[in-house]
Amino acid sequence: MSAPERIPPRGLTAADPVVELLASGELTVRGRVREASNAVLYCTVSYEGREAACVYKPVAGERPLWDFPDGTLAQREVAAYEVSEATGWGLVPPTVLRDGPYGEGMCQLWIEGEPGSDLLALVDGEEAGEGWKAVGFAEVGDGKTALLVHVDDERLRRLAVLDAVVNNADRKGGHLLPAAEGRLYGIDHGVTFNAENKLRTLLWGWAGESLTAEAVAVLERLRDRLGEGGTLAGKLSGLITEAELDATRERVAALLKSGRHPEPSGEWPAIPWPPV
């Protein structure tokens, strides 16, 4: 049986062998990730003798949301990858928009998490402790509370900046994947780029603190590439709306103006539920 006609990936180049594999390879569904709220299919993708594991999220399997247009989550996942690549941090696995066995959808390289990498914890007392950053208090049952903390790690701090740029409304603990060679990836970026402030994350440990010099340099680069005629603006224009692109520019400008990590607005739940 011949492979289905492929939809050219939007805003991506086949110069990257992994992107070429994801965009042009034949997808074979191997199973389904059952705990996901939308259809998430575990697949292999094969192309010219190369094969890799990947995740395929068909648009047809997206559940409608009251605050995001129907059928747009896959494009937002690709847009988040494009912004991540523009930062140079490589925090989102290679991601493309393509056709598949159940229609158009997002296809992302599968990342095998490294066991034993503790990024989040619940601790007694009111102090996070050395090497940790406090997020807030959480109920743990029987009327007791514990302090939710995350590790004070430059990789997480970079991800916190990326989330602020893309307006991530769902940064759960389960969306953090420590990988081989000390890499850290963030996944599940379907609810991003809303024009309204919807930042919800477990990475509030740096809230109100000054941005690092590295982060400022990255944001300045993003500002330039998001400008009219900029390379990143061109890539995002086919994935999110013009209003959402303008809002992304405004968030970058606001971060540069304040020079600080954002703080919870108080107008929107600051931590996603469930948090993991």
mmCIF file of N, CA, C and O in Angstrom, residues 93-175:
data_model
loop_
_atom_site.group_PDB
_atom_site.id
_atom_site.type_symbol
_atom_site.label_atom_id
_atom_site.label_comp_id
_atom_site.label_asym_id
_atom_site.label_seq_id
_atom_site.Cartn_x
_atom_site.Cartn_y
_atom_site.Cartn_z
ATOM 1 N N PRO A 93 11.477 19.121 21.632
ATOM 2 C CA PRO A 93 11.922 18.134 20.645
ATOM 3 C C PRO A 93 11.502 18.539 19.237
ATOM 4 O O PRO A 93 10.492 19.236 19.057
ATOM 5 N N PRO A 94 12.244 18.119 18.207
ATOM 6 C CA PRO A 94 11.857 18.414 16.824
ATOM 7 C C PRO A 94 10.395 18.067 16.567
ATOM 8 O O PRO A 94 9.938 16.967 16.921
ATOM 9 N N THR A 95 9.680 19.006 15.957
ATOM 10 C CA THR A 95 8.226 18.899 15.807
ATOM 11 C C THR A 95 7.830 19.426 14.437
ATOM 12 O O THR A 95 8.276 20.499 14.032
ATOM 13 N N VAL A 96 6.962 18.698 13.744
ATOM 14 C CA VAL A 96 6.475 19.137 12.437
ATOM 15 C C VAL A 96 4.959 18.984 12.372
ATOM 16 O O VAL A 96 4.352 18.263 13.171
ATOM 17 N N LEU A 97 4.362 19.658 11.398
ATOM 18 C CA LEU A 97 2.946 19.498 11.072
ATOM 19 C C LEU A 97 2.877 18.742 9.761
ATOM 20 O O LEU A 97 3.482 19.154 8.765
ATOM 21 N N ARG A 98 2.162 17.635 9.749
ATOM 22 C CA ARG A 98 2.151 16.778 8.564
ATOM 23 C C ARG A 98 0.887 15.933 8.515
ATOM 24 O O ARG A 98 0.104 15.897 9.480
ATOM 25 N N ASP A 99 0.712 15.245 7.395
ATOM 26 C CA ASP A 99 -0.382 14.300 7.265
ATOM 27 C C ASP A 99 0.024 12.992 7.916
ATOM 28 O O ASP A 99 1.226 12.706 8.087
ATOM 29 N N GLY A 100 -0.970 12.186 8.287
ATOM 30 C CA GLY A 100 -0.708 10.903 8.912
ATOM 31 C C GLY A 100 -1.885 9.971 8.744
ATOM 32 O O GLY A 100 -2.858 10.300 8.042
ATOM 33 N N PRO A 101 -1.861 8.827 9.400
ATOM 34 C CA PRO A 101 -2.936 7.841 9.238
ATOM 35 C C PRO A 101 -4.317 8.373 9.592
ATOM 36 O O PRO A 101 -5.321 7.872 9.067
ATOM 37 N N TYR A 102 -4.395 9.378 10.484
ATOM 38 C CA TYR A 102 -5.697 9.931 10.872
ATOM 39 C C TYR A 102 -5.795 11.411 10.515
ATOM 40 O O TYR A 102 -6.461 12.185 11.197
ATOM 41 N N GLY A 103 -5.121 11.788 9.445
ATOM 42 C CA GLY A 103 -5.209 13.155 8.970
ATOM 43 C C GLY A 103 -4.069 14.025 9.468
ATOM 44 O O GLY A 103 -3.095 13.549 10.068
ATOM 45 N N GLU A 104 -4.198 15.311 9.220
ATOM 46 C CA GLU A 104 -3.152 16.247 9.609
ATOM 47 C C GLU A 104 -2.977 16.262 11.125
ATOM 48 O O GLU A 104 -3.945 16.156 11.882
ATOM 49 N N GLY A 105 -1.725 16.408 11.546
ATOM 50 C CA GLY A 105 -1.463 16.461 12.972
ATOM 51 C C GLY A 105 -0.025 16.841 13.259
ATOM 52 O O GLY A 105 0.783 17.068 12.358
ATOM 53 N N MET A 106 0.280 16.915 14.522
ATOM 54 C CA MET A 106 1.634 17.204 14.985
ATOM 55 C C MET A 106 2.397 15.901 15.112
ATOM 56 O O MET A 106 1.882 14.904 15.617
ATOM 57 N N CYS A 107 3.662 15.908 14.644
ATOM 58 C CA CYS A 107 4.539 14.754 14.792
ATOM 59 C C CYS A 107 5.806 15.237 15.480
ATOM 60 O O CYS A 107 6.470 16.159 14.996
ATOM 61 N N GLN A 108 6.151 14.618 16.607
ATOM 62 C CA GLN A 108 7.271 15.074 17.429
ATOM 63 C C GLN A 108 8.155 13.883 17.791
ATOM 64 O O GLN A 108 7.663 12.798 18.118
ATOM 65 N N LEU A 109 9.453 14.113 17.750
ATOM 66 C CA LEU A 109 10.400 13.071 18.128
ATOM 67 C C LEU A 109 10.130 12.603 19.552
ATOM 68 O O LEU A 109 9.962 13.419 20.462
ATOM 69 N N TRP A 110 10.082 11.299 19.757
ATOM 70 C CA TRP A 110 9.872 10.723 21.085
ATOM 71 C C TRP A 110 11.155 10.868 21.905
ATOM 72 O O TRP A 110 12.241 10.533 21.450
ATOM 73 N N ILE A 111 11.015 11.393 23.112
ATOM 74 C CA ILE A 111 12.146 11.553 24.014
ATOM 75 C C ILE A 111 12.000 10.565 25.166
ATOM 76 O O ILE A 111 10.980 10.562 25.860
ATOM 77 N N GLU A 112 13.019 9.751 25.348
ATOM 78 C CA GLU A 112 13.011 8.786 26.452
ATOM 79 C C GLU A 112 13.585 9.478 27.683
ATOM 80 O O GLU A 112 14.755 9.867 27.692
ATOM 81 N N GLY A 113 12.749 9.659 28.694
ATOM 82 C CA GLY A 113 13.199 10.340 29.895
ATOM 83 C C GLY A 113 14.192 9.517 30.692
ATOM 84 O O GLY A 113 14.131 8.290 30.712
ATOM 85 N N GLU A 114 15.121 10.219 31.345
ATOM 86 C CA GLU A 114 16.096 9.563 32.195
ATOM 87 C C GLU A 114 15.505 9.371 33.594
ATOM 88 O O GLU A 114 15.092 10.344 34.232
ATOM 89 N N PRO A 115 15.458 8.151 34.129
ATOM 90 C CA PRO A 115 14.909 7.934 35.470
ATOM 91 C C PRO A 115 15.816 8.523 36.548
ATOM 92 O O PRO A 115 17.024 8.698 36.349
ATOM 93 N N GLY A 116 15.199 8.856 37.673
ATOM 94 C CA GLY A 116 15.980 9.316 38.816
ATOM 95 C C GLY A 116 16.362 10.768 38.791
ATOM 96 O O GLY A 116 17.201 11.199 39.589
ATOM 97 N N SER A 117 15.766 11.540 37.890
ATOM 98 C CA SER A 117 16.065 12.970 37.822
ATOM 99 C C SER A 117 14.931 13.741 38.505
ATOM 100 O O SER A 117 13.895 13.998 37.902
ATOM 101 N N ASP A 118 15.125 14.072 39.767
ATOM 102 C CA ASP A 118 14.084 14.731 40.538
ATOM 103 C C ASP A 118 14.129 16.239 40.292
ATOM 104 O O ASP A 118 15.094 16.922 40.659
ATOM 105 N N LEU A 119 13.083 16.758 39.677
ATOM 106 C CA LEU A 119 12.993 18.192 39.387
ATOM 107 C C LEU A 119 12.031 18.900 40.329
ATOM 108 O O LEU A 119 12.139 20.102 40.533
ATOM 109 N N LEU A 120 11.078 18.156 40.892
ATOM 110 C CA LEU A 120 10.052 18.708 41.776
ATOM 111 C C LEU A 120 10.030 17.915 43.080
ATOM 112 O O LEU A 120 10.382 16.736 43.106
ATOM 113 N N ALA A 121 9.608 18.565 44.153
ATOM 114 C CA ALA A 121 9.523 17.878 45.437
ATOM 115 C C ALA A 121 8.548 18.616 46.345
ATOM 116 O O ALA A 121 8.228 19.789 46.129
ATOM 117 N N LEU A 122 8.057 17.911 47.355
ATOM 118 C CA LEU A 122 7.265 18.492 48.432
ATOM 119 C C LEU A 122 8.089 18.392 49.709
ATOM 120 O O LEU A 122 8.586 17.303 50.045
ATOM 121 N N VAL A 123 8.245 19.513 50.414
ATOM 122 C CA VAL A 123 9.079 19.515 51.617
ATOM 123 C C VAL A 123 8.311 20.120 52.785
ATOM 124 O O VAL A 123 7.404 20.947 52.610
ATOM 125 N N ASP A 124 8.660 19.700 53.987
ATOM 126 C CA ASP A 124 8.088 20.296 55.189
ATOM 127 C C ASP A 124 8.762 21.640 55.458
ATOM 128 O O ASP A 124 9.905 21.878 55.058
ATOM 129 N N GLY A 125 8.054 22.498 56.165
ATOM 130 C CA GLY A 125 8.628 23.789 56.518
ATOM 131 C C GLY A 125 8.296 24.871 55.504
ATOM 132 O O GLY A 125 7.532 24.660 54.556
ATOM 133 N N GLU A 126 8.905 26.036 55.691
ATOM 134 C CA GLU A 126 8.605 27.191 54.858
ATOM 135 C C GLU A 126 9.768 27.623 53.985
ATOM 136 O O GLU A 126 9.686 28.632 53.291
ATOM 137 N N GLU A 127 10.861 26.868 54.000
ATOM 138 C CA GLU A 127 12.029 27.203 53.203
ATOM 139 C C GLU A 127 12.295 26.089 52.187
ATOM 140 O O GLU A 127 12.168 24.904 52.500
ATOM 141 N N ALA A 128 12.697 26.500 50.994
ATOM 142 C CA ALA A 128 12.922 25.518 49.928
ATOM 143 C C ALA A 128 14.173 24.689 50.174
ATOM 144 O O ALA A 128 14.240 23.523 49.778
ATOM 145 N N GLY A 129 15.165 25.272 50.788
ATOM 146 C CA GLY A 129 16.423 24.564 50.991
ATOM 147 C C GLY A 129 17.405 24.858 49.875
ATOM 148 O O GLY A 129 17.038 25.299 48.781
ATOM 149 N N GLU A 130 18.657 24.602 50.145
ATOM 150 C CA GLU A 130 19.706 24.914 49.183
ATOM 151 C C GLU A 130 19.531 24.102 47.902
ATOM 152 O O GLU A 130 19.298 22.895 47.933
ATOM 153 N N GLY A 131 19.628 24.791 46.778
ATOM 154 C CA GLY A 131 19.511 24.131 45.485
ATOM 155 C C GLY A 131 18.103 23.985 44.982
ATOM 156 O O GLY A 131 17.875 23.394 43.918
ATOM 157 N N TRP A 132 17.126 24.546 45.730
ATOM 158 C CA TRP A 132 15.721 24.447 45.340
ATOM 159 C C TRP A 132 15.072 25.827 45.358
ATOM 160 O O TRP A 132 15.534 26.731 46.046
ATOM 161 N N LYS A 133 13.966 25.960 44.597
ATOM 162 C CA LYS A 133 13.207 27.207 44.546
ATOM 163 C C LYS A 133 11.758 26.910 44.935
ATOM 164 O O LYS A 133 11.164 25.926 44.487
ATOM 165 N N ALA A 134 11.198 27.776 45.772
ATOM 166 C CA ALA A 134 9.832 27.570 46.250
ATOM 167 C C ALA A 134 8.815 28.000 45.204
ATOM 168 O O ALA A 134 8.971 29.029 44.545
ATOM 169 N N VAL A 135 7.756 27.199 45.068
ATOM 170 C CA VAL A 135 6.636 27.520 44.180
ATOM 171 C C VAL A 135 5.437 27.981 44.994
ATOM 172 O O VAL A 135 4.823 29.005 44.714
ATOM 173 N N GLY A 136 5.076 27.225 46.026
ATOM 174 C CA GLY A 136 3.939 27.567 46.863
ATOM 175 C C GLY A 136 3.527 26.360 47.685
ATOM 176 O O GLY A 136 4.085 25.265 47.540
ATOM 177 N N PHE A 137 2.547 26.575 48.549
ATOM 178 C CA PHE A 137 2.099 25.488 49.418
ATOM 179 C C PHE A 137 0.988 24.699 48.745
ATOM 180 O O PHE A 137 0.150 25.243 48.033
ATOM 181 N N ALA A 138 1.016 23.375 48.987
ATOM 182 C CA ALA A 138 0.038 22.476 48.391
ATOM 183 C C ALA A 138 -0.552 21.585 49.470
ATOM 184 O O ALA A 138 0.148 21.193 50.417
ATOM 185 N N GLU A 139 -1.836 21.265 49.328
ATOM 186 C CA GLU A 139 -2.482 20.352 50.256
ATOM 187 C C GLU A 139 -2.035 18.929 49.956
ATOM 188 O O GLU A 139 -2.006 18.515 48.800
ATOM 189 N N VAL A 140 -1.698 18.191 51.009
ATOM 190 C CA VAL A 140 -1.218 16.820 50.834
ATOM 191 C C VAL A 140 -2.103 15.806 51.554
ATOM 192 O O VAL A 140 -1.747 14.640 51.664
ATOM 193 N N GLY A 141 -3.260 16.255 52.031
ATOM 194 C CA GLY A 141 -4.182 15.353 52.690
ATOM 195 C C GLY A 141 -4.219 15.519 54.195
ATOM 196 O O GLY A 141 -3.242 16.005 54.797
ATOM 197 N N ASP A 142 -5.340 15.148 54.804
ATOM 198 C CA ASP A 142 -5.531 15.223 56.252
ATOM 199 C C ASP A 142 -5.317 16.639 56.786
ATOM 200 O O ASP A 142 -4.823 16.830 57.909
ATOM 201 N N GLY A 143 -5.674 17.628 55.954
ATOM 202 C CA GLY A 143 -5.547 19.013 56.383
ATOM 203 C C GLY A 143 -4.119 19.528 56.439
ATOM 204 O O GLY A 143 -3.875 20.620 56.947
ATOM 205 N N LYS A 144 -3.167 18.767 55.950
ATOM 206 C CA LYS A 144 -1.768 19.156 55.990
ATOM 207 C C LYS A 144 -1.346 19.793 54.672
ATOM 208 O O LYS A 144 -1.923 19.517 53.612
ATOM 209 N N THR A 145 -0.336 20.637 54.750
ATOM 210 C CA THR A 145 0.227 21.255 53.555
ATOM 211 C C THR A 145 1.734 21.023 53.524
ATOM 212 O O THR A 145 2.361 20.747 54.556
ATOM 213 N N ALA A 146 2.286 21.115 52.345
ATOM 214 C CA ALA A 146 3.738 20.997 52.167
ATOM 215 C C ALA A 146 4.148 22.029 51.134
ATOM 216 O O ALA A 146 3.344 22.489 50.324
ATOM 217 N N LEU A 147 5.397 22.404 51.170
ATOM 218 C CA LEU A 147 5.915 23.394 50.233
ATOM 219 C C LEU A 147 6.340 22.697 48.944
ATOM 220 O O LEU A 147 7.173 21.788 48.958
ATOM 221 N N LEU A 148 5.747 23.126 47.841
ATOM 222 C CA LEU A 148 6.118 22.608 46.526
ATOM 223 C C LEU A 148 7.351 23.365 46.040
ATOM 224 O O LEU A 148 7.367 24.601 46.039
ATOM 225 N N VAL A 149 8.368 22.639 45.636
ATOM 226 C CA VAL A 149 9.628 23.260 45.206
ATOM 227 C C VAL A 149 10.077 22.624 43.890
ATOM 228 O O VAL A 149 9.687 21.503 43.552
ATOM 229 N N HIS A 150 10.874 23.366 43.139
ATOM 230 C CA HIS A 150 11.544 22.786 41.980
ATOM 231 C C HIS A 150 13.032 23.072 42.089
ATOM 232 O O HIS A 150 13.467 24.000 42.782
ATOM 233 N N VAL A 151 13.811 22.286 41.415
ATOM 234 C CA VAL A 151 15.260 22.414 41.506
ATOM 235 C C VAL A 151 15.698 23.747 40.884
ATOM 236 O O VAL A 151 15.095 24.237 39.932
ATOM 237 N N ASP A 152 16.722 24.333 41.456
ATOM 238 C CA ASP A 152 17.286 25.586 40.935
ATOM 239 C C ASP A 152 18.287 25.206 39.843
ATOM 240 O O ASP A 152 19.468 24.975 40.109
ATOM 241 N N ASP A 153 17.802 25.131 38.619
ATOM 242 C CA ASP A 153 18.555 24.564 37.505
ATOM 243 C C ASP A 153 18.458 25.517 36.317
ATOM 244 O O ASP A 153 17.372 25.968 35.966
ATOM 245 N N GLU A 154 19.587 25.816 35.678
ATOM 246 C CA GLU A 154 19.573 26.769 34.571
ATOM 247 C C GLU A 154 18.727 26.280 33.401
ATOM 248 O O GLU A 154 18.160 27.083 32.655
ATOM 249 N N ARG A 155 18.602 24.959 33.237
ATOM 250 C CA ARG A 155 17.764 24.431 32.156
ATOM 251 C C ARG A 155 16.298 24.747 32.416
ATOM 252 O O ARG A 155 15.564 25.156 31.511
ATOM 253 N N LEU A 156 15.863 24.576 33.666
ATOM 254 C CA LEU A 156 14.488 24.928 34.014
ATOM 255 C C LEU A 156 14.268 26.430 33.901
ATOM 256 O O LEU A 156 13.192 26.885 33.498
ATOM 257 N N ARG A 157 15.281 27.211 34.258
ATOM 258 C CA ARG A 157 15.140 28.663 34.180
ATOM 259 C C ARG A 157 14.967 29.107 32.730
ATOM 260 O O ARG A 157 14.175 30.010 32.439
ATOM 261 N N ARG A 158 15.698 28.505 31.829
ATOM 262 C CA ARG A 158 15.518 28.797 30.409
ATOM 263 C C ARG A 158 14.104 28.431 29.964
ATOM 264 O O ARG A 158 13.462 29.178 29.207
ATOM 265 N N LEU A 159 13.621 27.287 30.440
ATOM 266 C CA LEU A 159 12.273 26.852 30.070
ATOM 267 C C LEU A 159 11.222 27.816 30.615
ATOM 268 O O LEU A 159 10.202 28.071 29.971
ATOM 269 N N ALA A 160 11.464 28.360 31.805
ATOM 270 C CA ALA A 160 10.550 29.346 32.371
ATOM 271 C C ALA A 160 10.466 30.584 31.478
ATOM 272 O O ALA A 160 9.395 31.179 31.311
ATOM 273 N N VAL A 161 11.602 30.984 30.900
ATOM 274 C CA VAL A 161 11.611 32.126 29.979
ATOM 275 C C VAL A 161 10.845 31.774 28.704
ATOM 276 O O VAL A 161 10.025 32.561 28.209
ATOM 277 N N LEU A 162 11.107 30.591 28.160
ATOM 278 C CA LEU A 162 10.383 30.166 26.964
ATOM 279 C C LEU A 162 8.884 30.138 27.211
ATOM 280 O O LEU A 162 8.092 30.608 26.381
ATOM 281 N N ASP A 163 8.467 29.591 28.360
ATOM 282 C CA ASP A 163 7.040 29.534 28.678
ATOM 283 C C ASP A 163 6.425 30.924 28.755
ATOM 284 O O ASP A 163 5.273 31.132 28.355
ATOM 285 N N ALA A 164 7.167 31.891 29.288
ATOM 286 C CA ALA A 164 6.661 33.254 29.367
ATOM 287 C C ALA A 164 6.477 33.845 27.977
ATOM 288 O O ALA A 164 5.516 34.581 27.724
ATOM 289 N N VAL A 165 7.370 33.519 27.055
ATOM 290 C CA VAL A 165 7.273 34.025 25.691
ATOM 291 C C VAL A 165 6.084 33.418 24.958
ATOM 292 O O VAL A 165 5.304 34.130 24.315
ATOM 293 N N VAL A 166 5.918 32.101 25.061
ATOM 294 C CA VAL A 166 4.845 31.435 24.315
ATOM 295 C C VAL A 166 3.528 31.412 25.083
ATOM 296 O O VAL A 166 2.527 30.900 24.587
ATOM 297 N N ASN A 167 3.530 31.958 26.309
ATOM 298 C CA ASN A 167 2.295 32.040 27.111
ATOM 299 C C ASN A 167 1.728 30.645 27.369
ATOM 300 O O ASN A 167 0.564 30.361 27.080
ATOM 301 N N ASN A 168 2.558 29.792 27.938
ATOM 302 C CA ASN A 168 2.173 28.401 28.175
ATOM 303 C C ASN A 168 1.147 28.322 29.301
ATOM 304 O O ASN A 168 1.424 28.698 30.443
ATOM 305 N N ALA A 169 -0.019 27.791 28.991
ATOM 306 C CA ALA A 169 -1.095 27.694 29.973
ATOM 307 C C ALA A 169 -1.130 26.344 30.680
ATOM 308 O O ALA A 169 -2.075 26.068 31.428
ATOM 309 N N ASP A 170 -0.084 25.514 30.491
ATOM 310 C CA ASP A 170 -0.172 24.167 31.055
ATOM 311 C C ASP A 170 1.199 23.540 31.259
ATOM 312 O O ASP A 170 1.475 22.458 30.750
ATOM 313 N N ARG A 171 2.089 24.199 32.016
ATOM 314 C CA ARG A 171 3.404 23.617 32.288
ATOM 315 C C ARG A 171 3.323 22.750 33.538
ATOM 316 O O ARG A 171 3.578 23.184 34.653
ATOM 317 N N LYS A 172 2.953 21.483 33.333
ATOM 318 C CA LYS A 172 2.879 20.514 34.416
ATOM 319 C C LYS A 172 4.239 19.846 34.635
ATOM 320 O O LYS A 172 5.108 19.873 33.769
ATOM 321 N N GLY A 173 4.357 19.187 35.785
ATOM 322 C CA GLY A 173 5.579 18.462 36.071
ATOM 323 C C GLY A 173 5.823 17.327 35.097
ATOM 324 O O GLY A 173 6.960 17.033 34.740
ATOM 325 N N GLY A 174 4.742 16.678 34.636
ATOM 326 C CA GLY A 174 4.888 15.577 33.693
ATOM 327 C C GLY A 174 5.311 16.008 32.313
ATOM 328 O O GLY A 174 5.611 15.163 31.460
ATOM 329 N N HIS A 175 5.332 17.315 32.073
ATOM 330 C CA HIS A 175 5.752 17.840 30.766
ATOM 331 C C HIS A 175 7.240 18.187 30.749
ATOM 332 O O HIS A 175 7.719 18.802 29.792
#
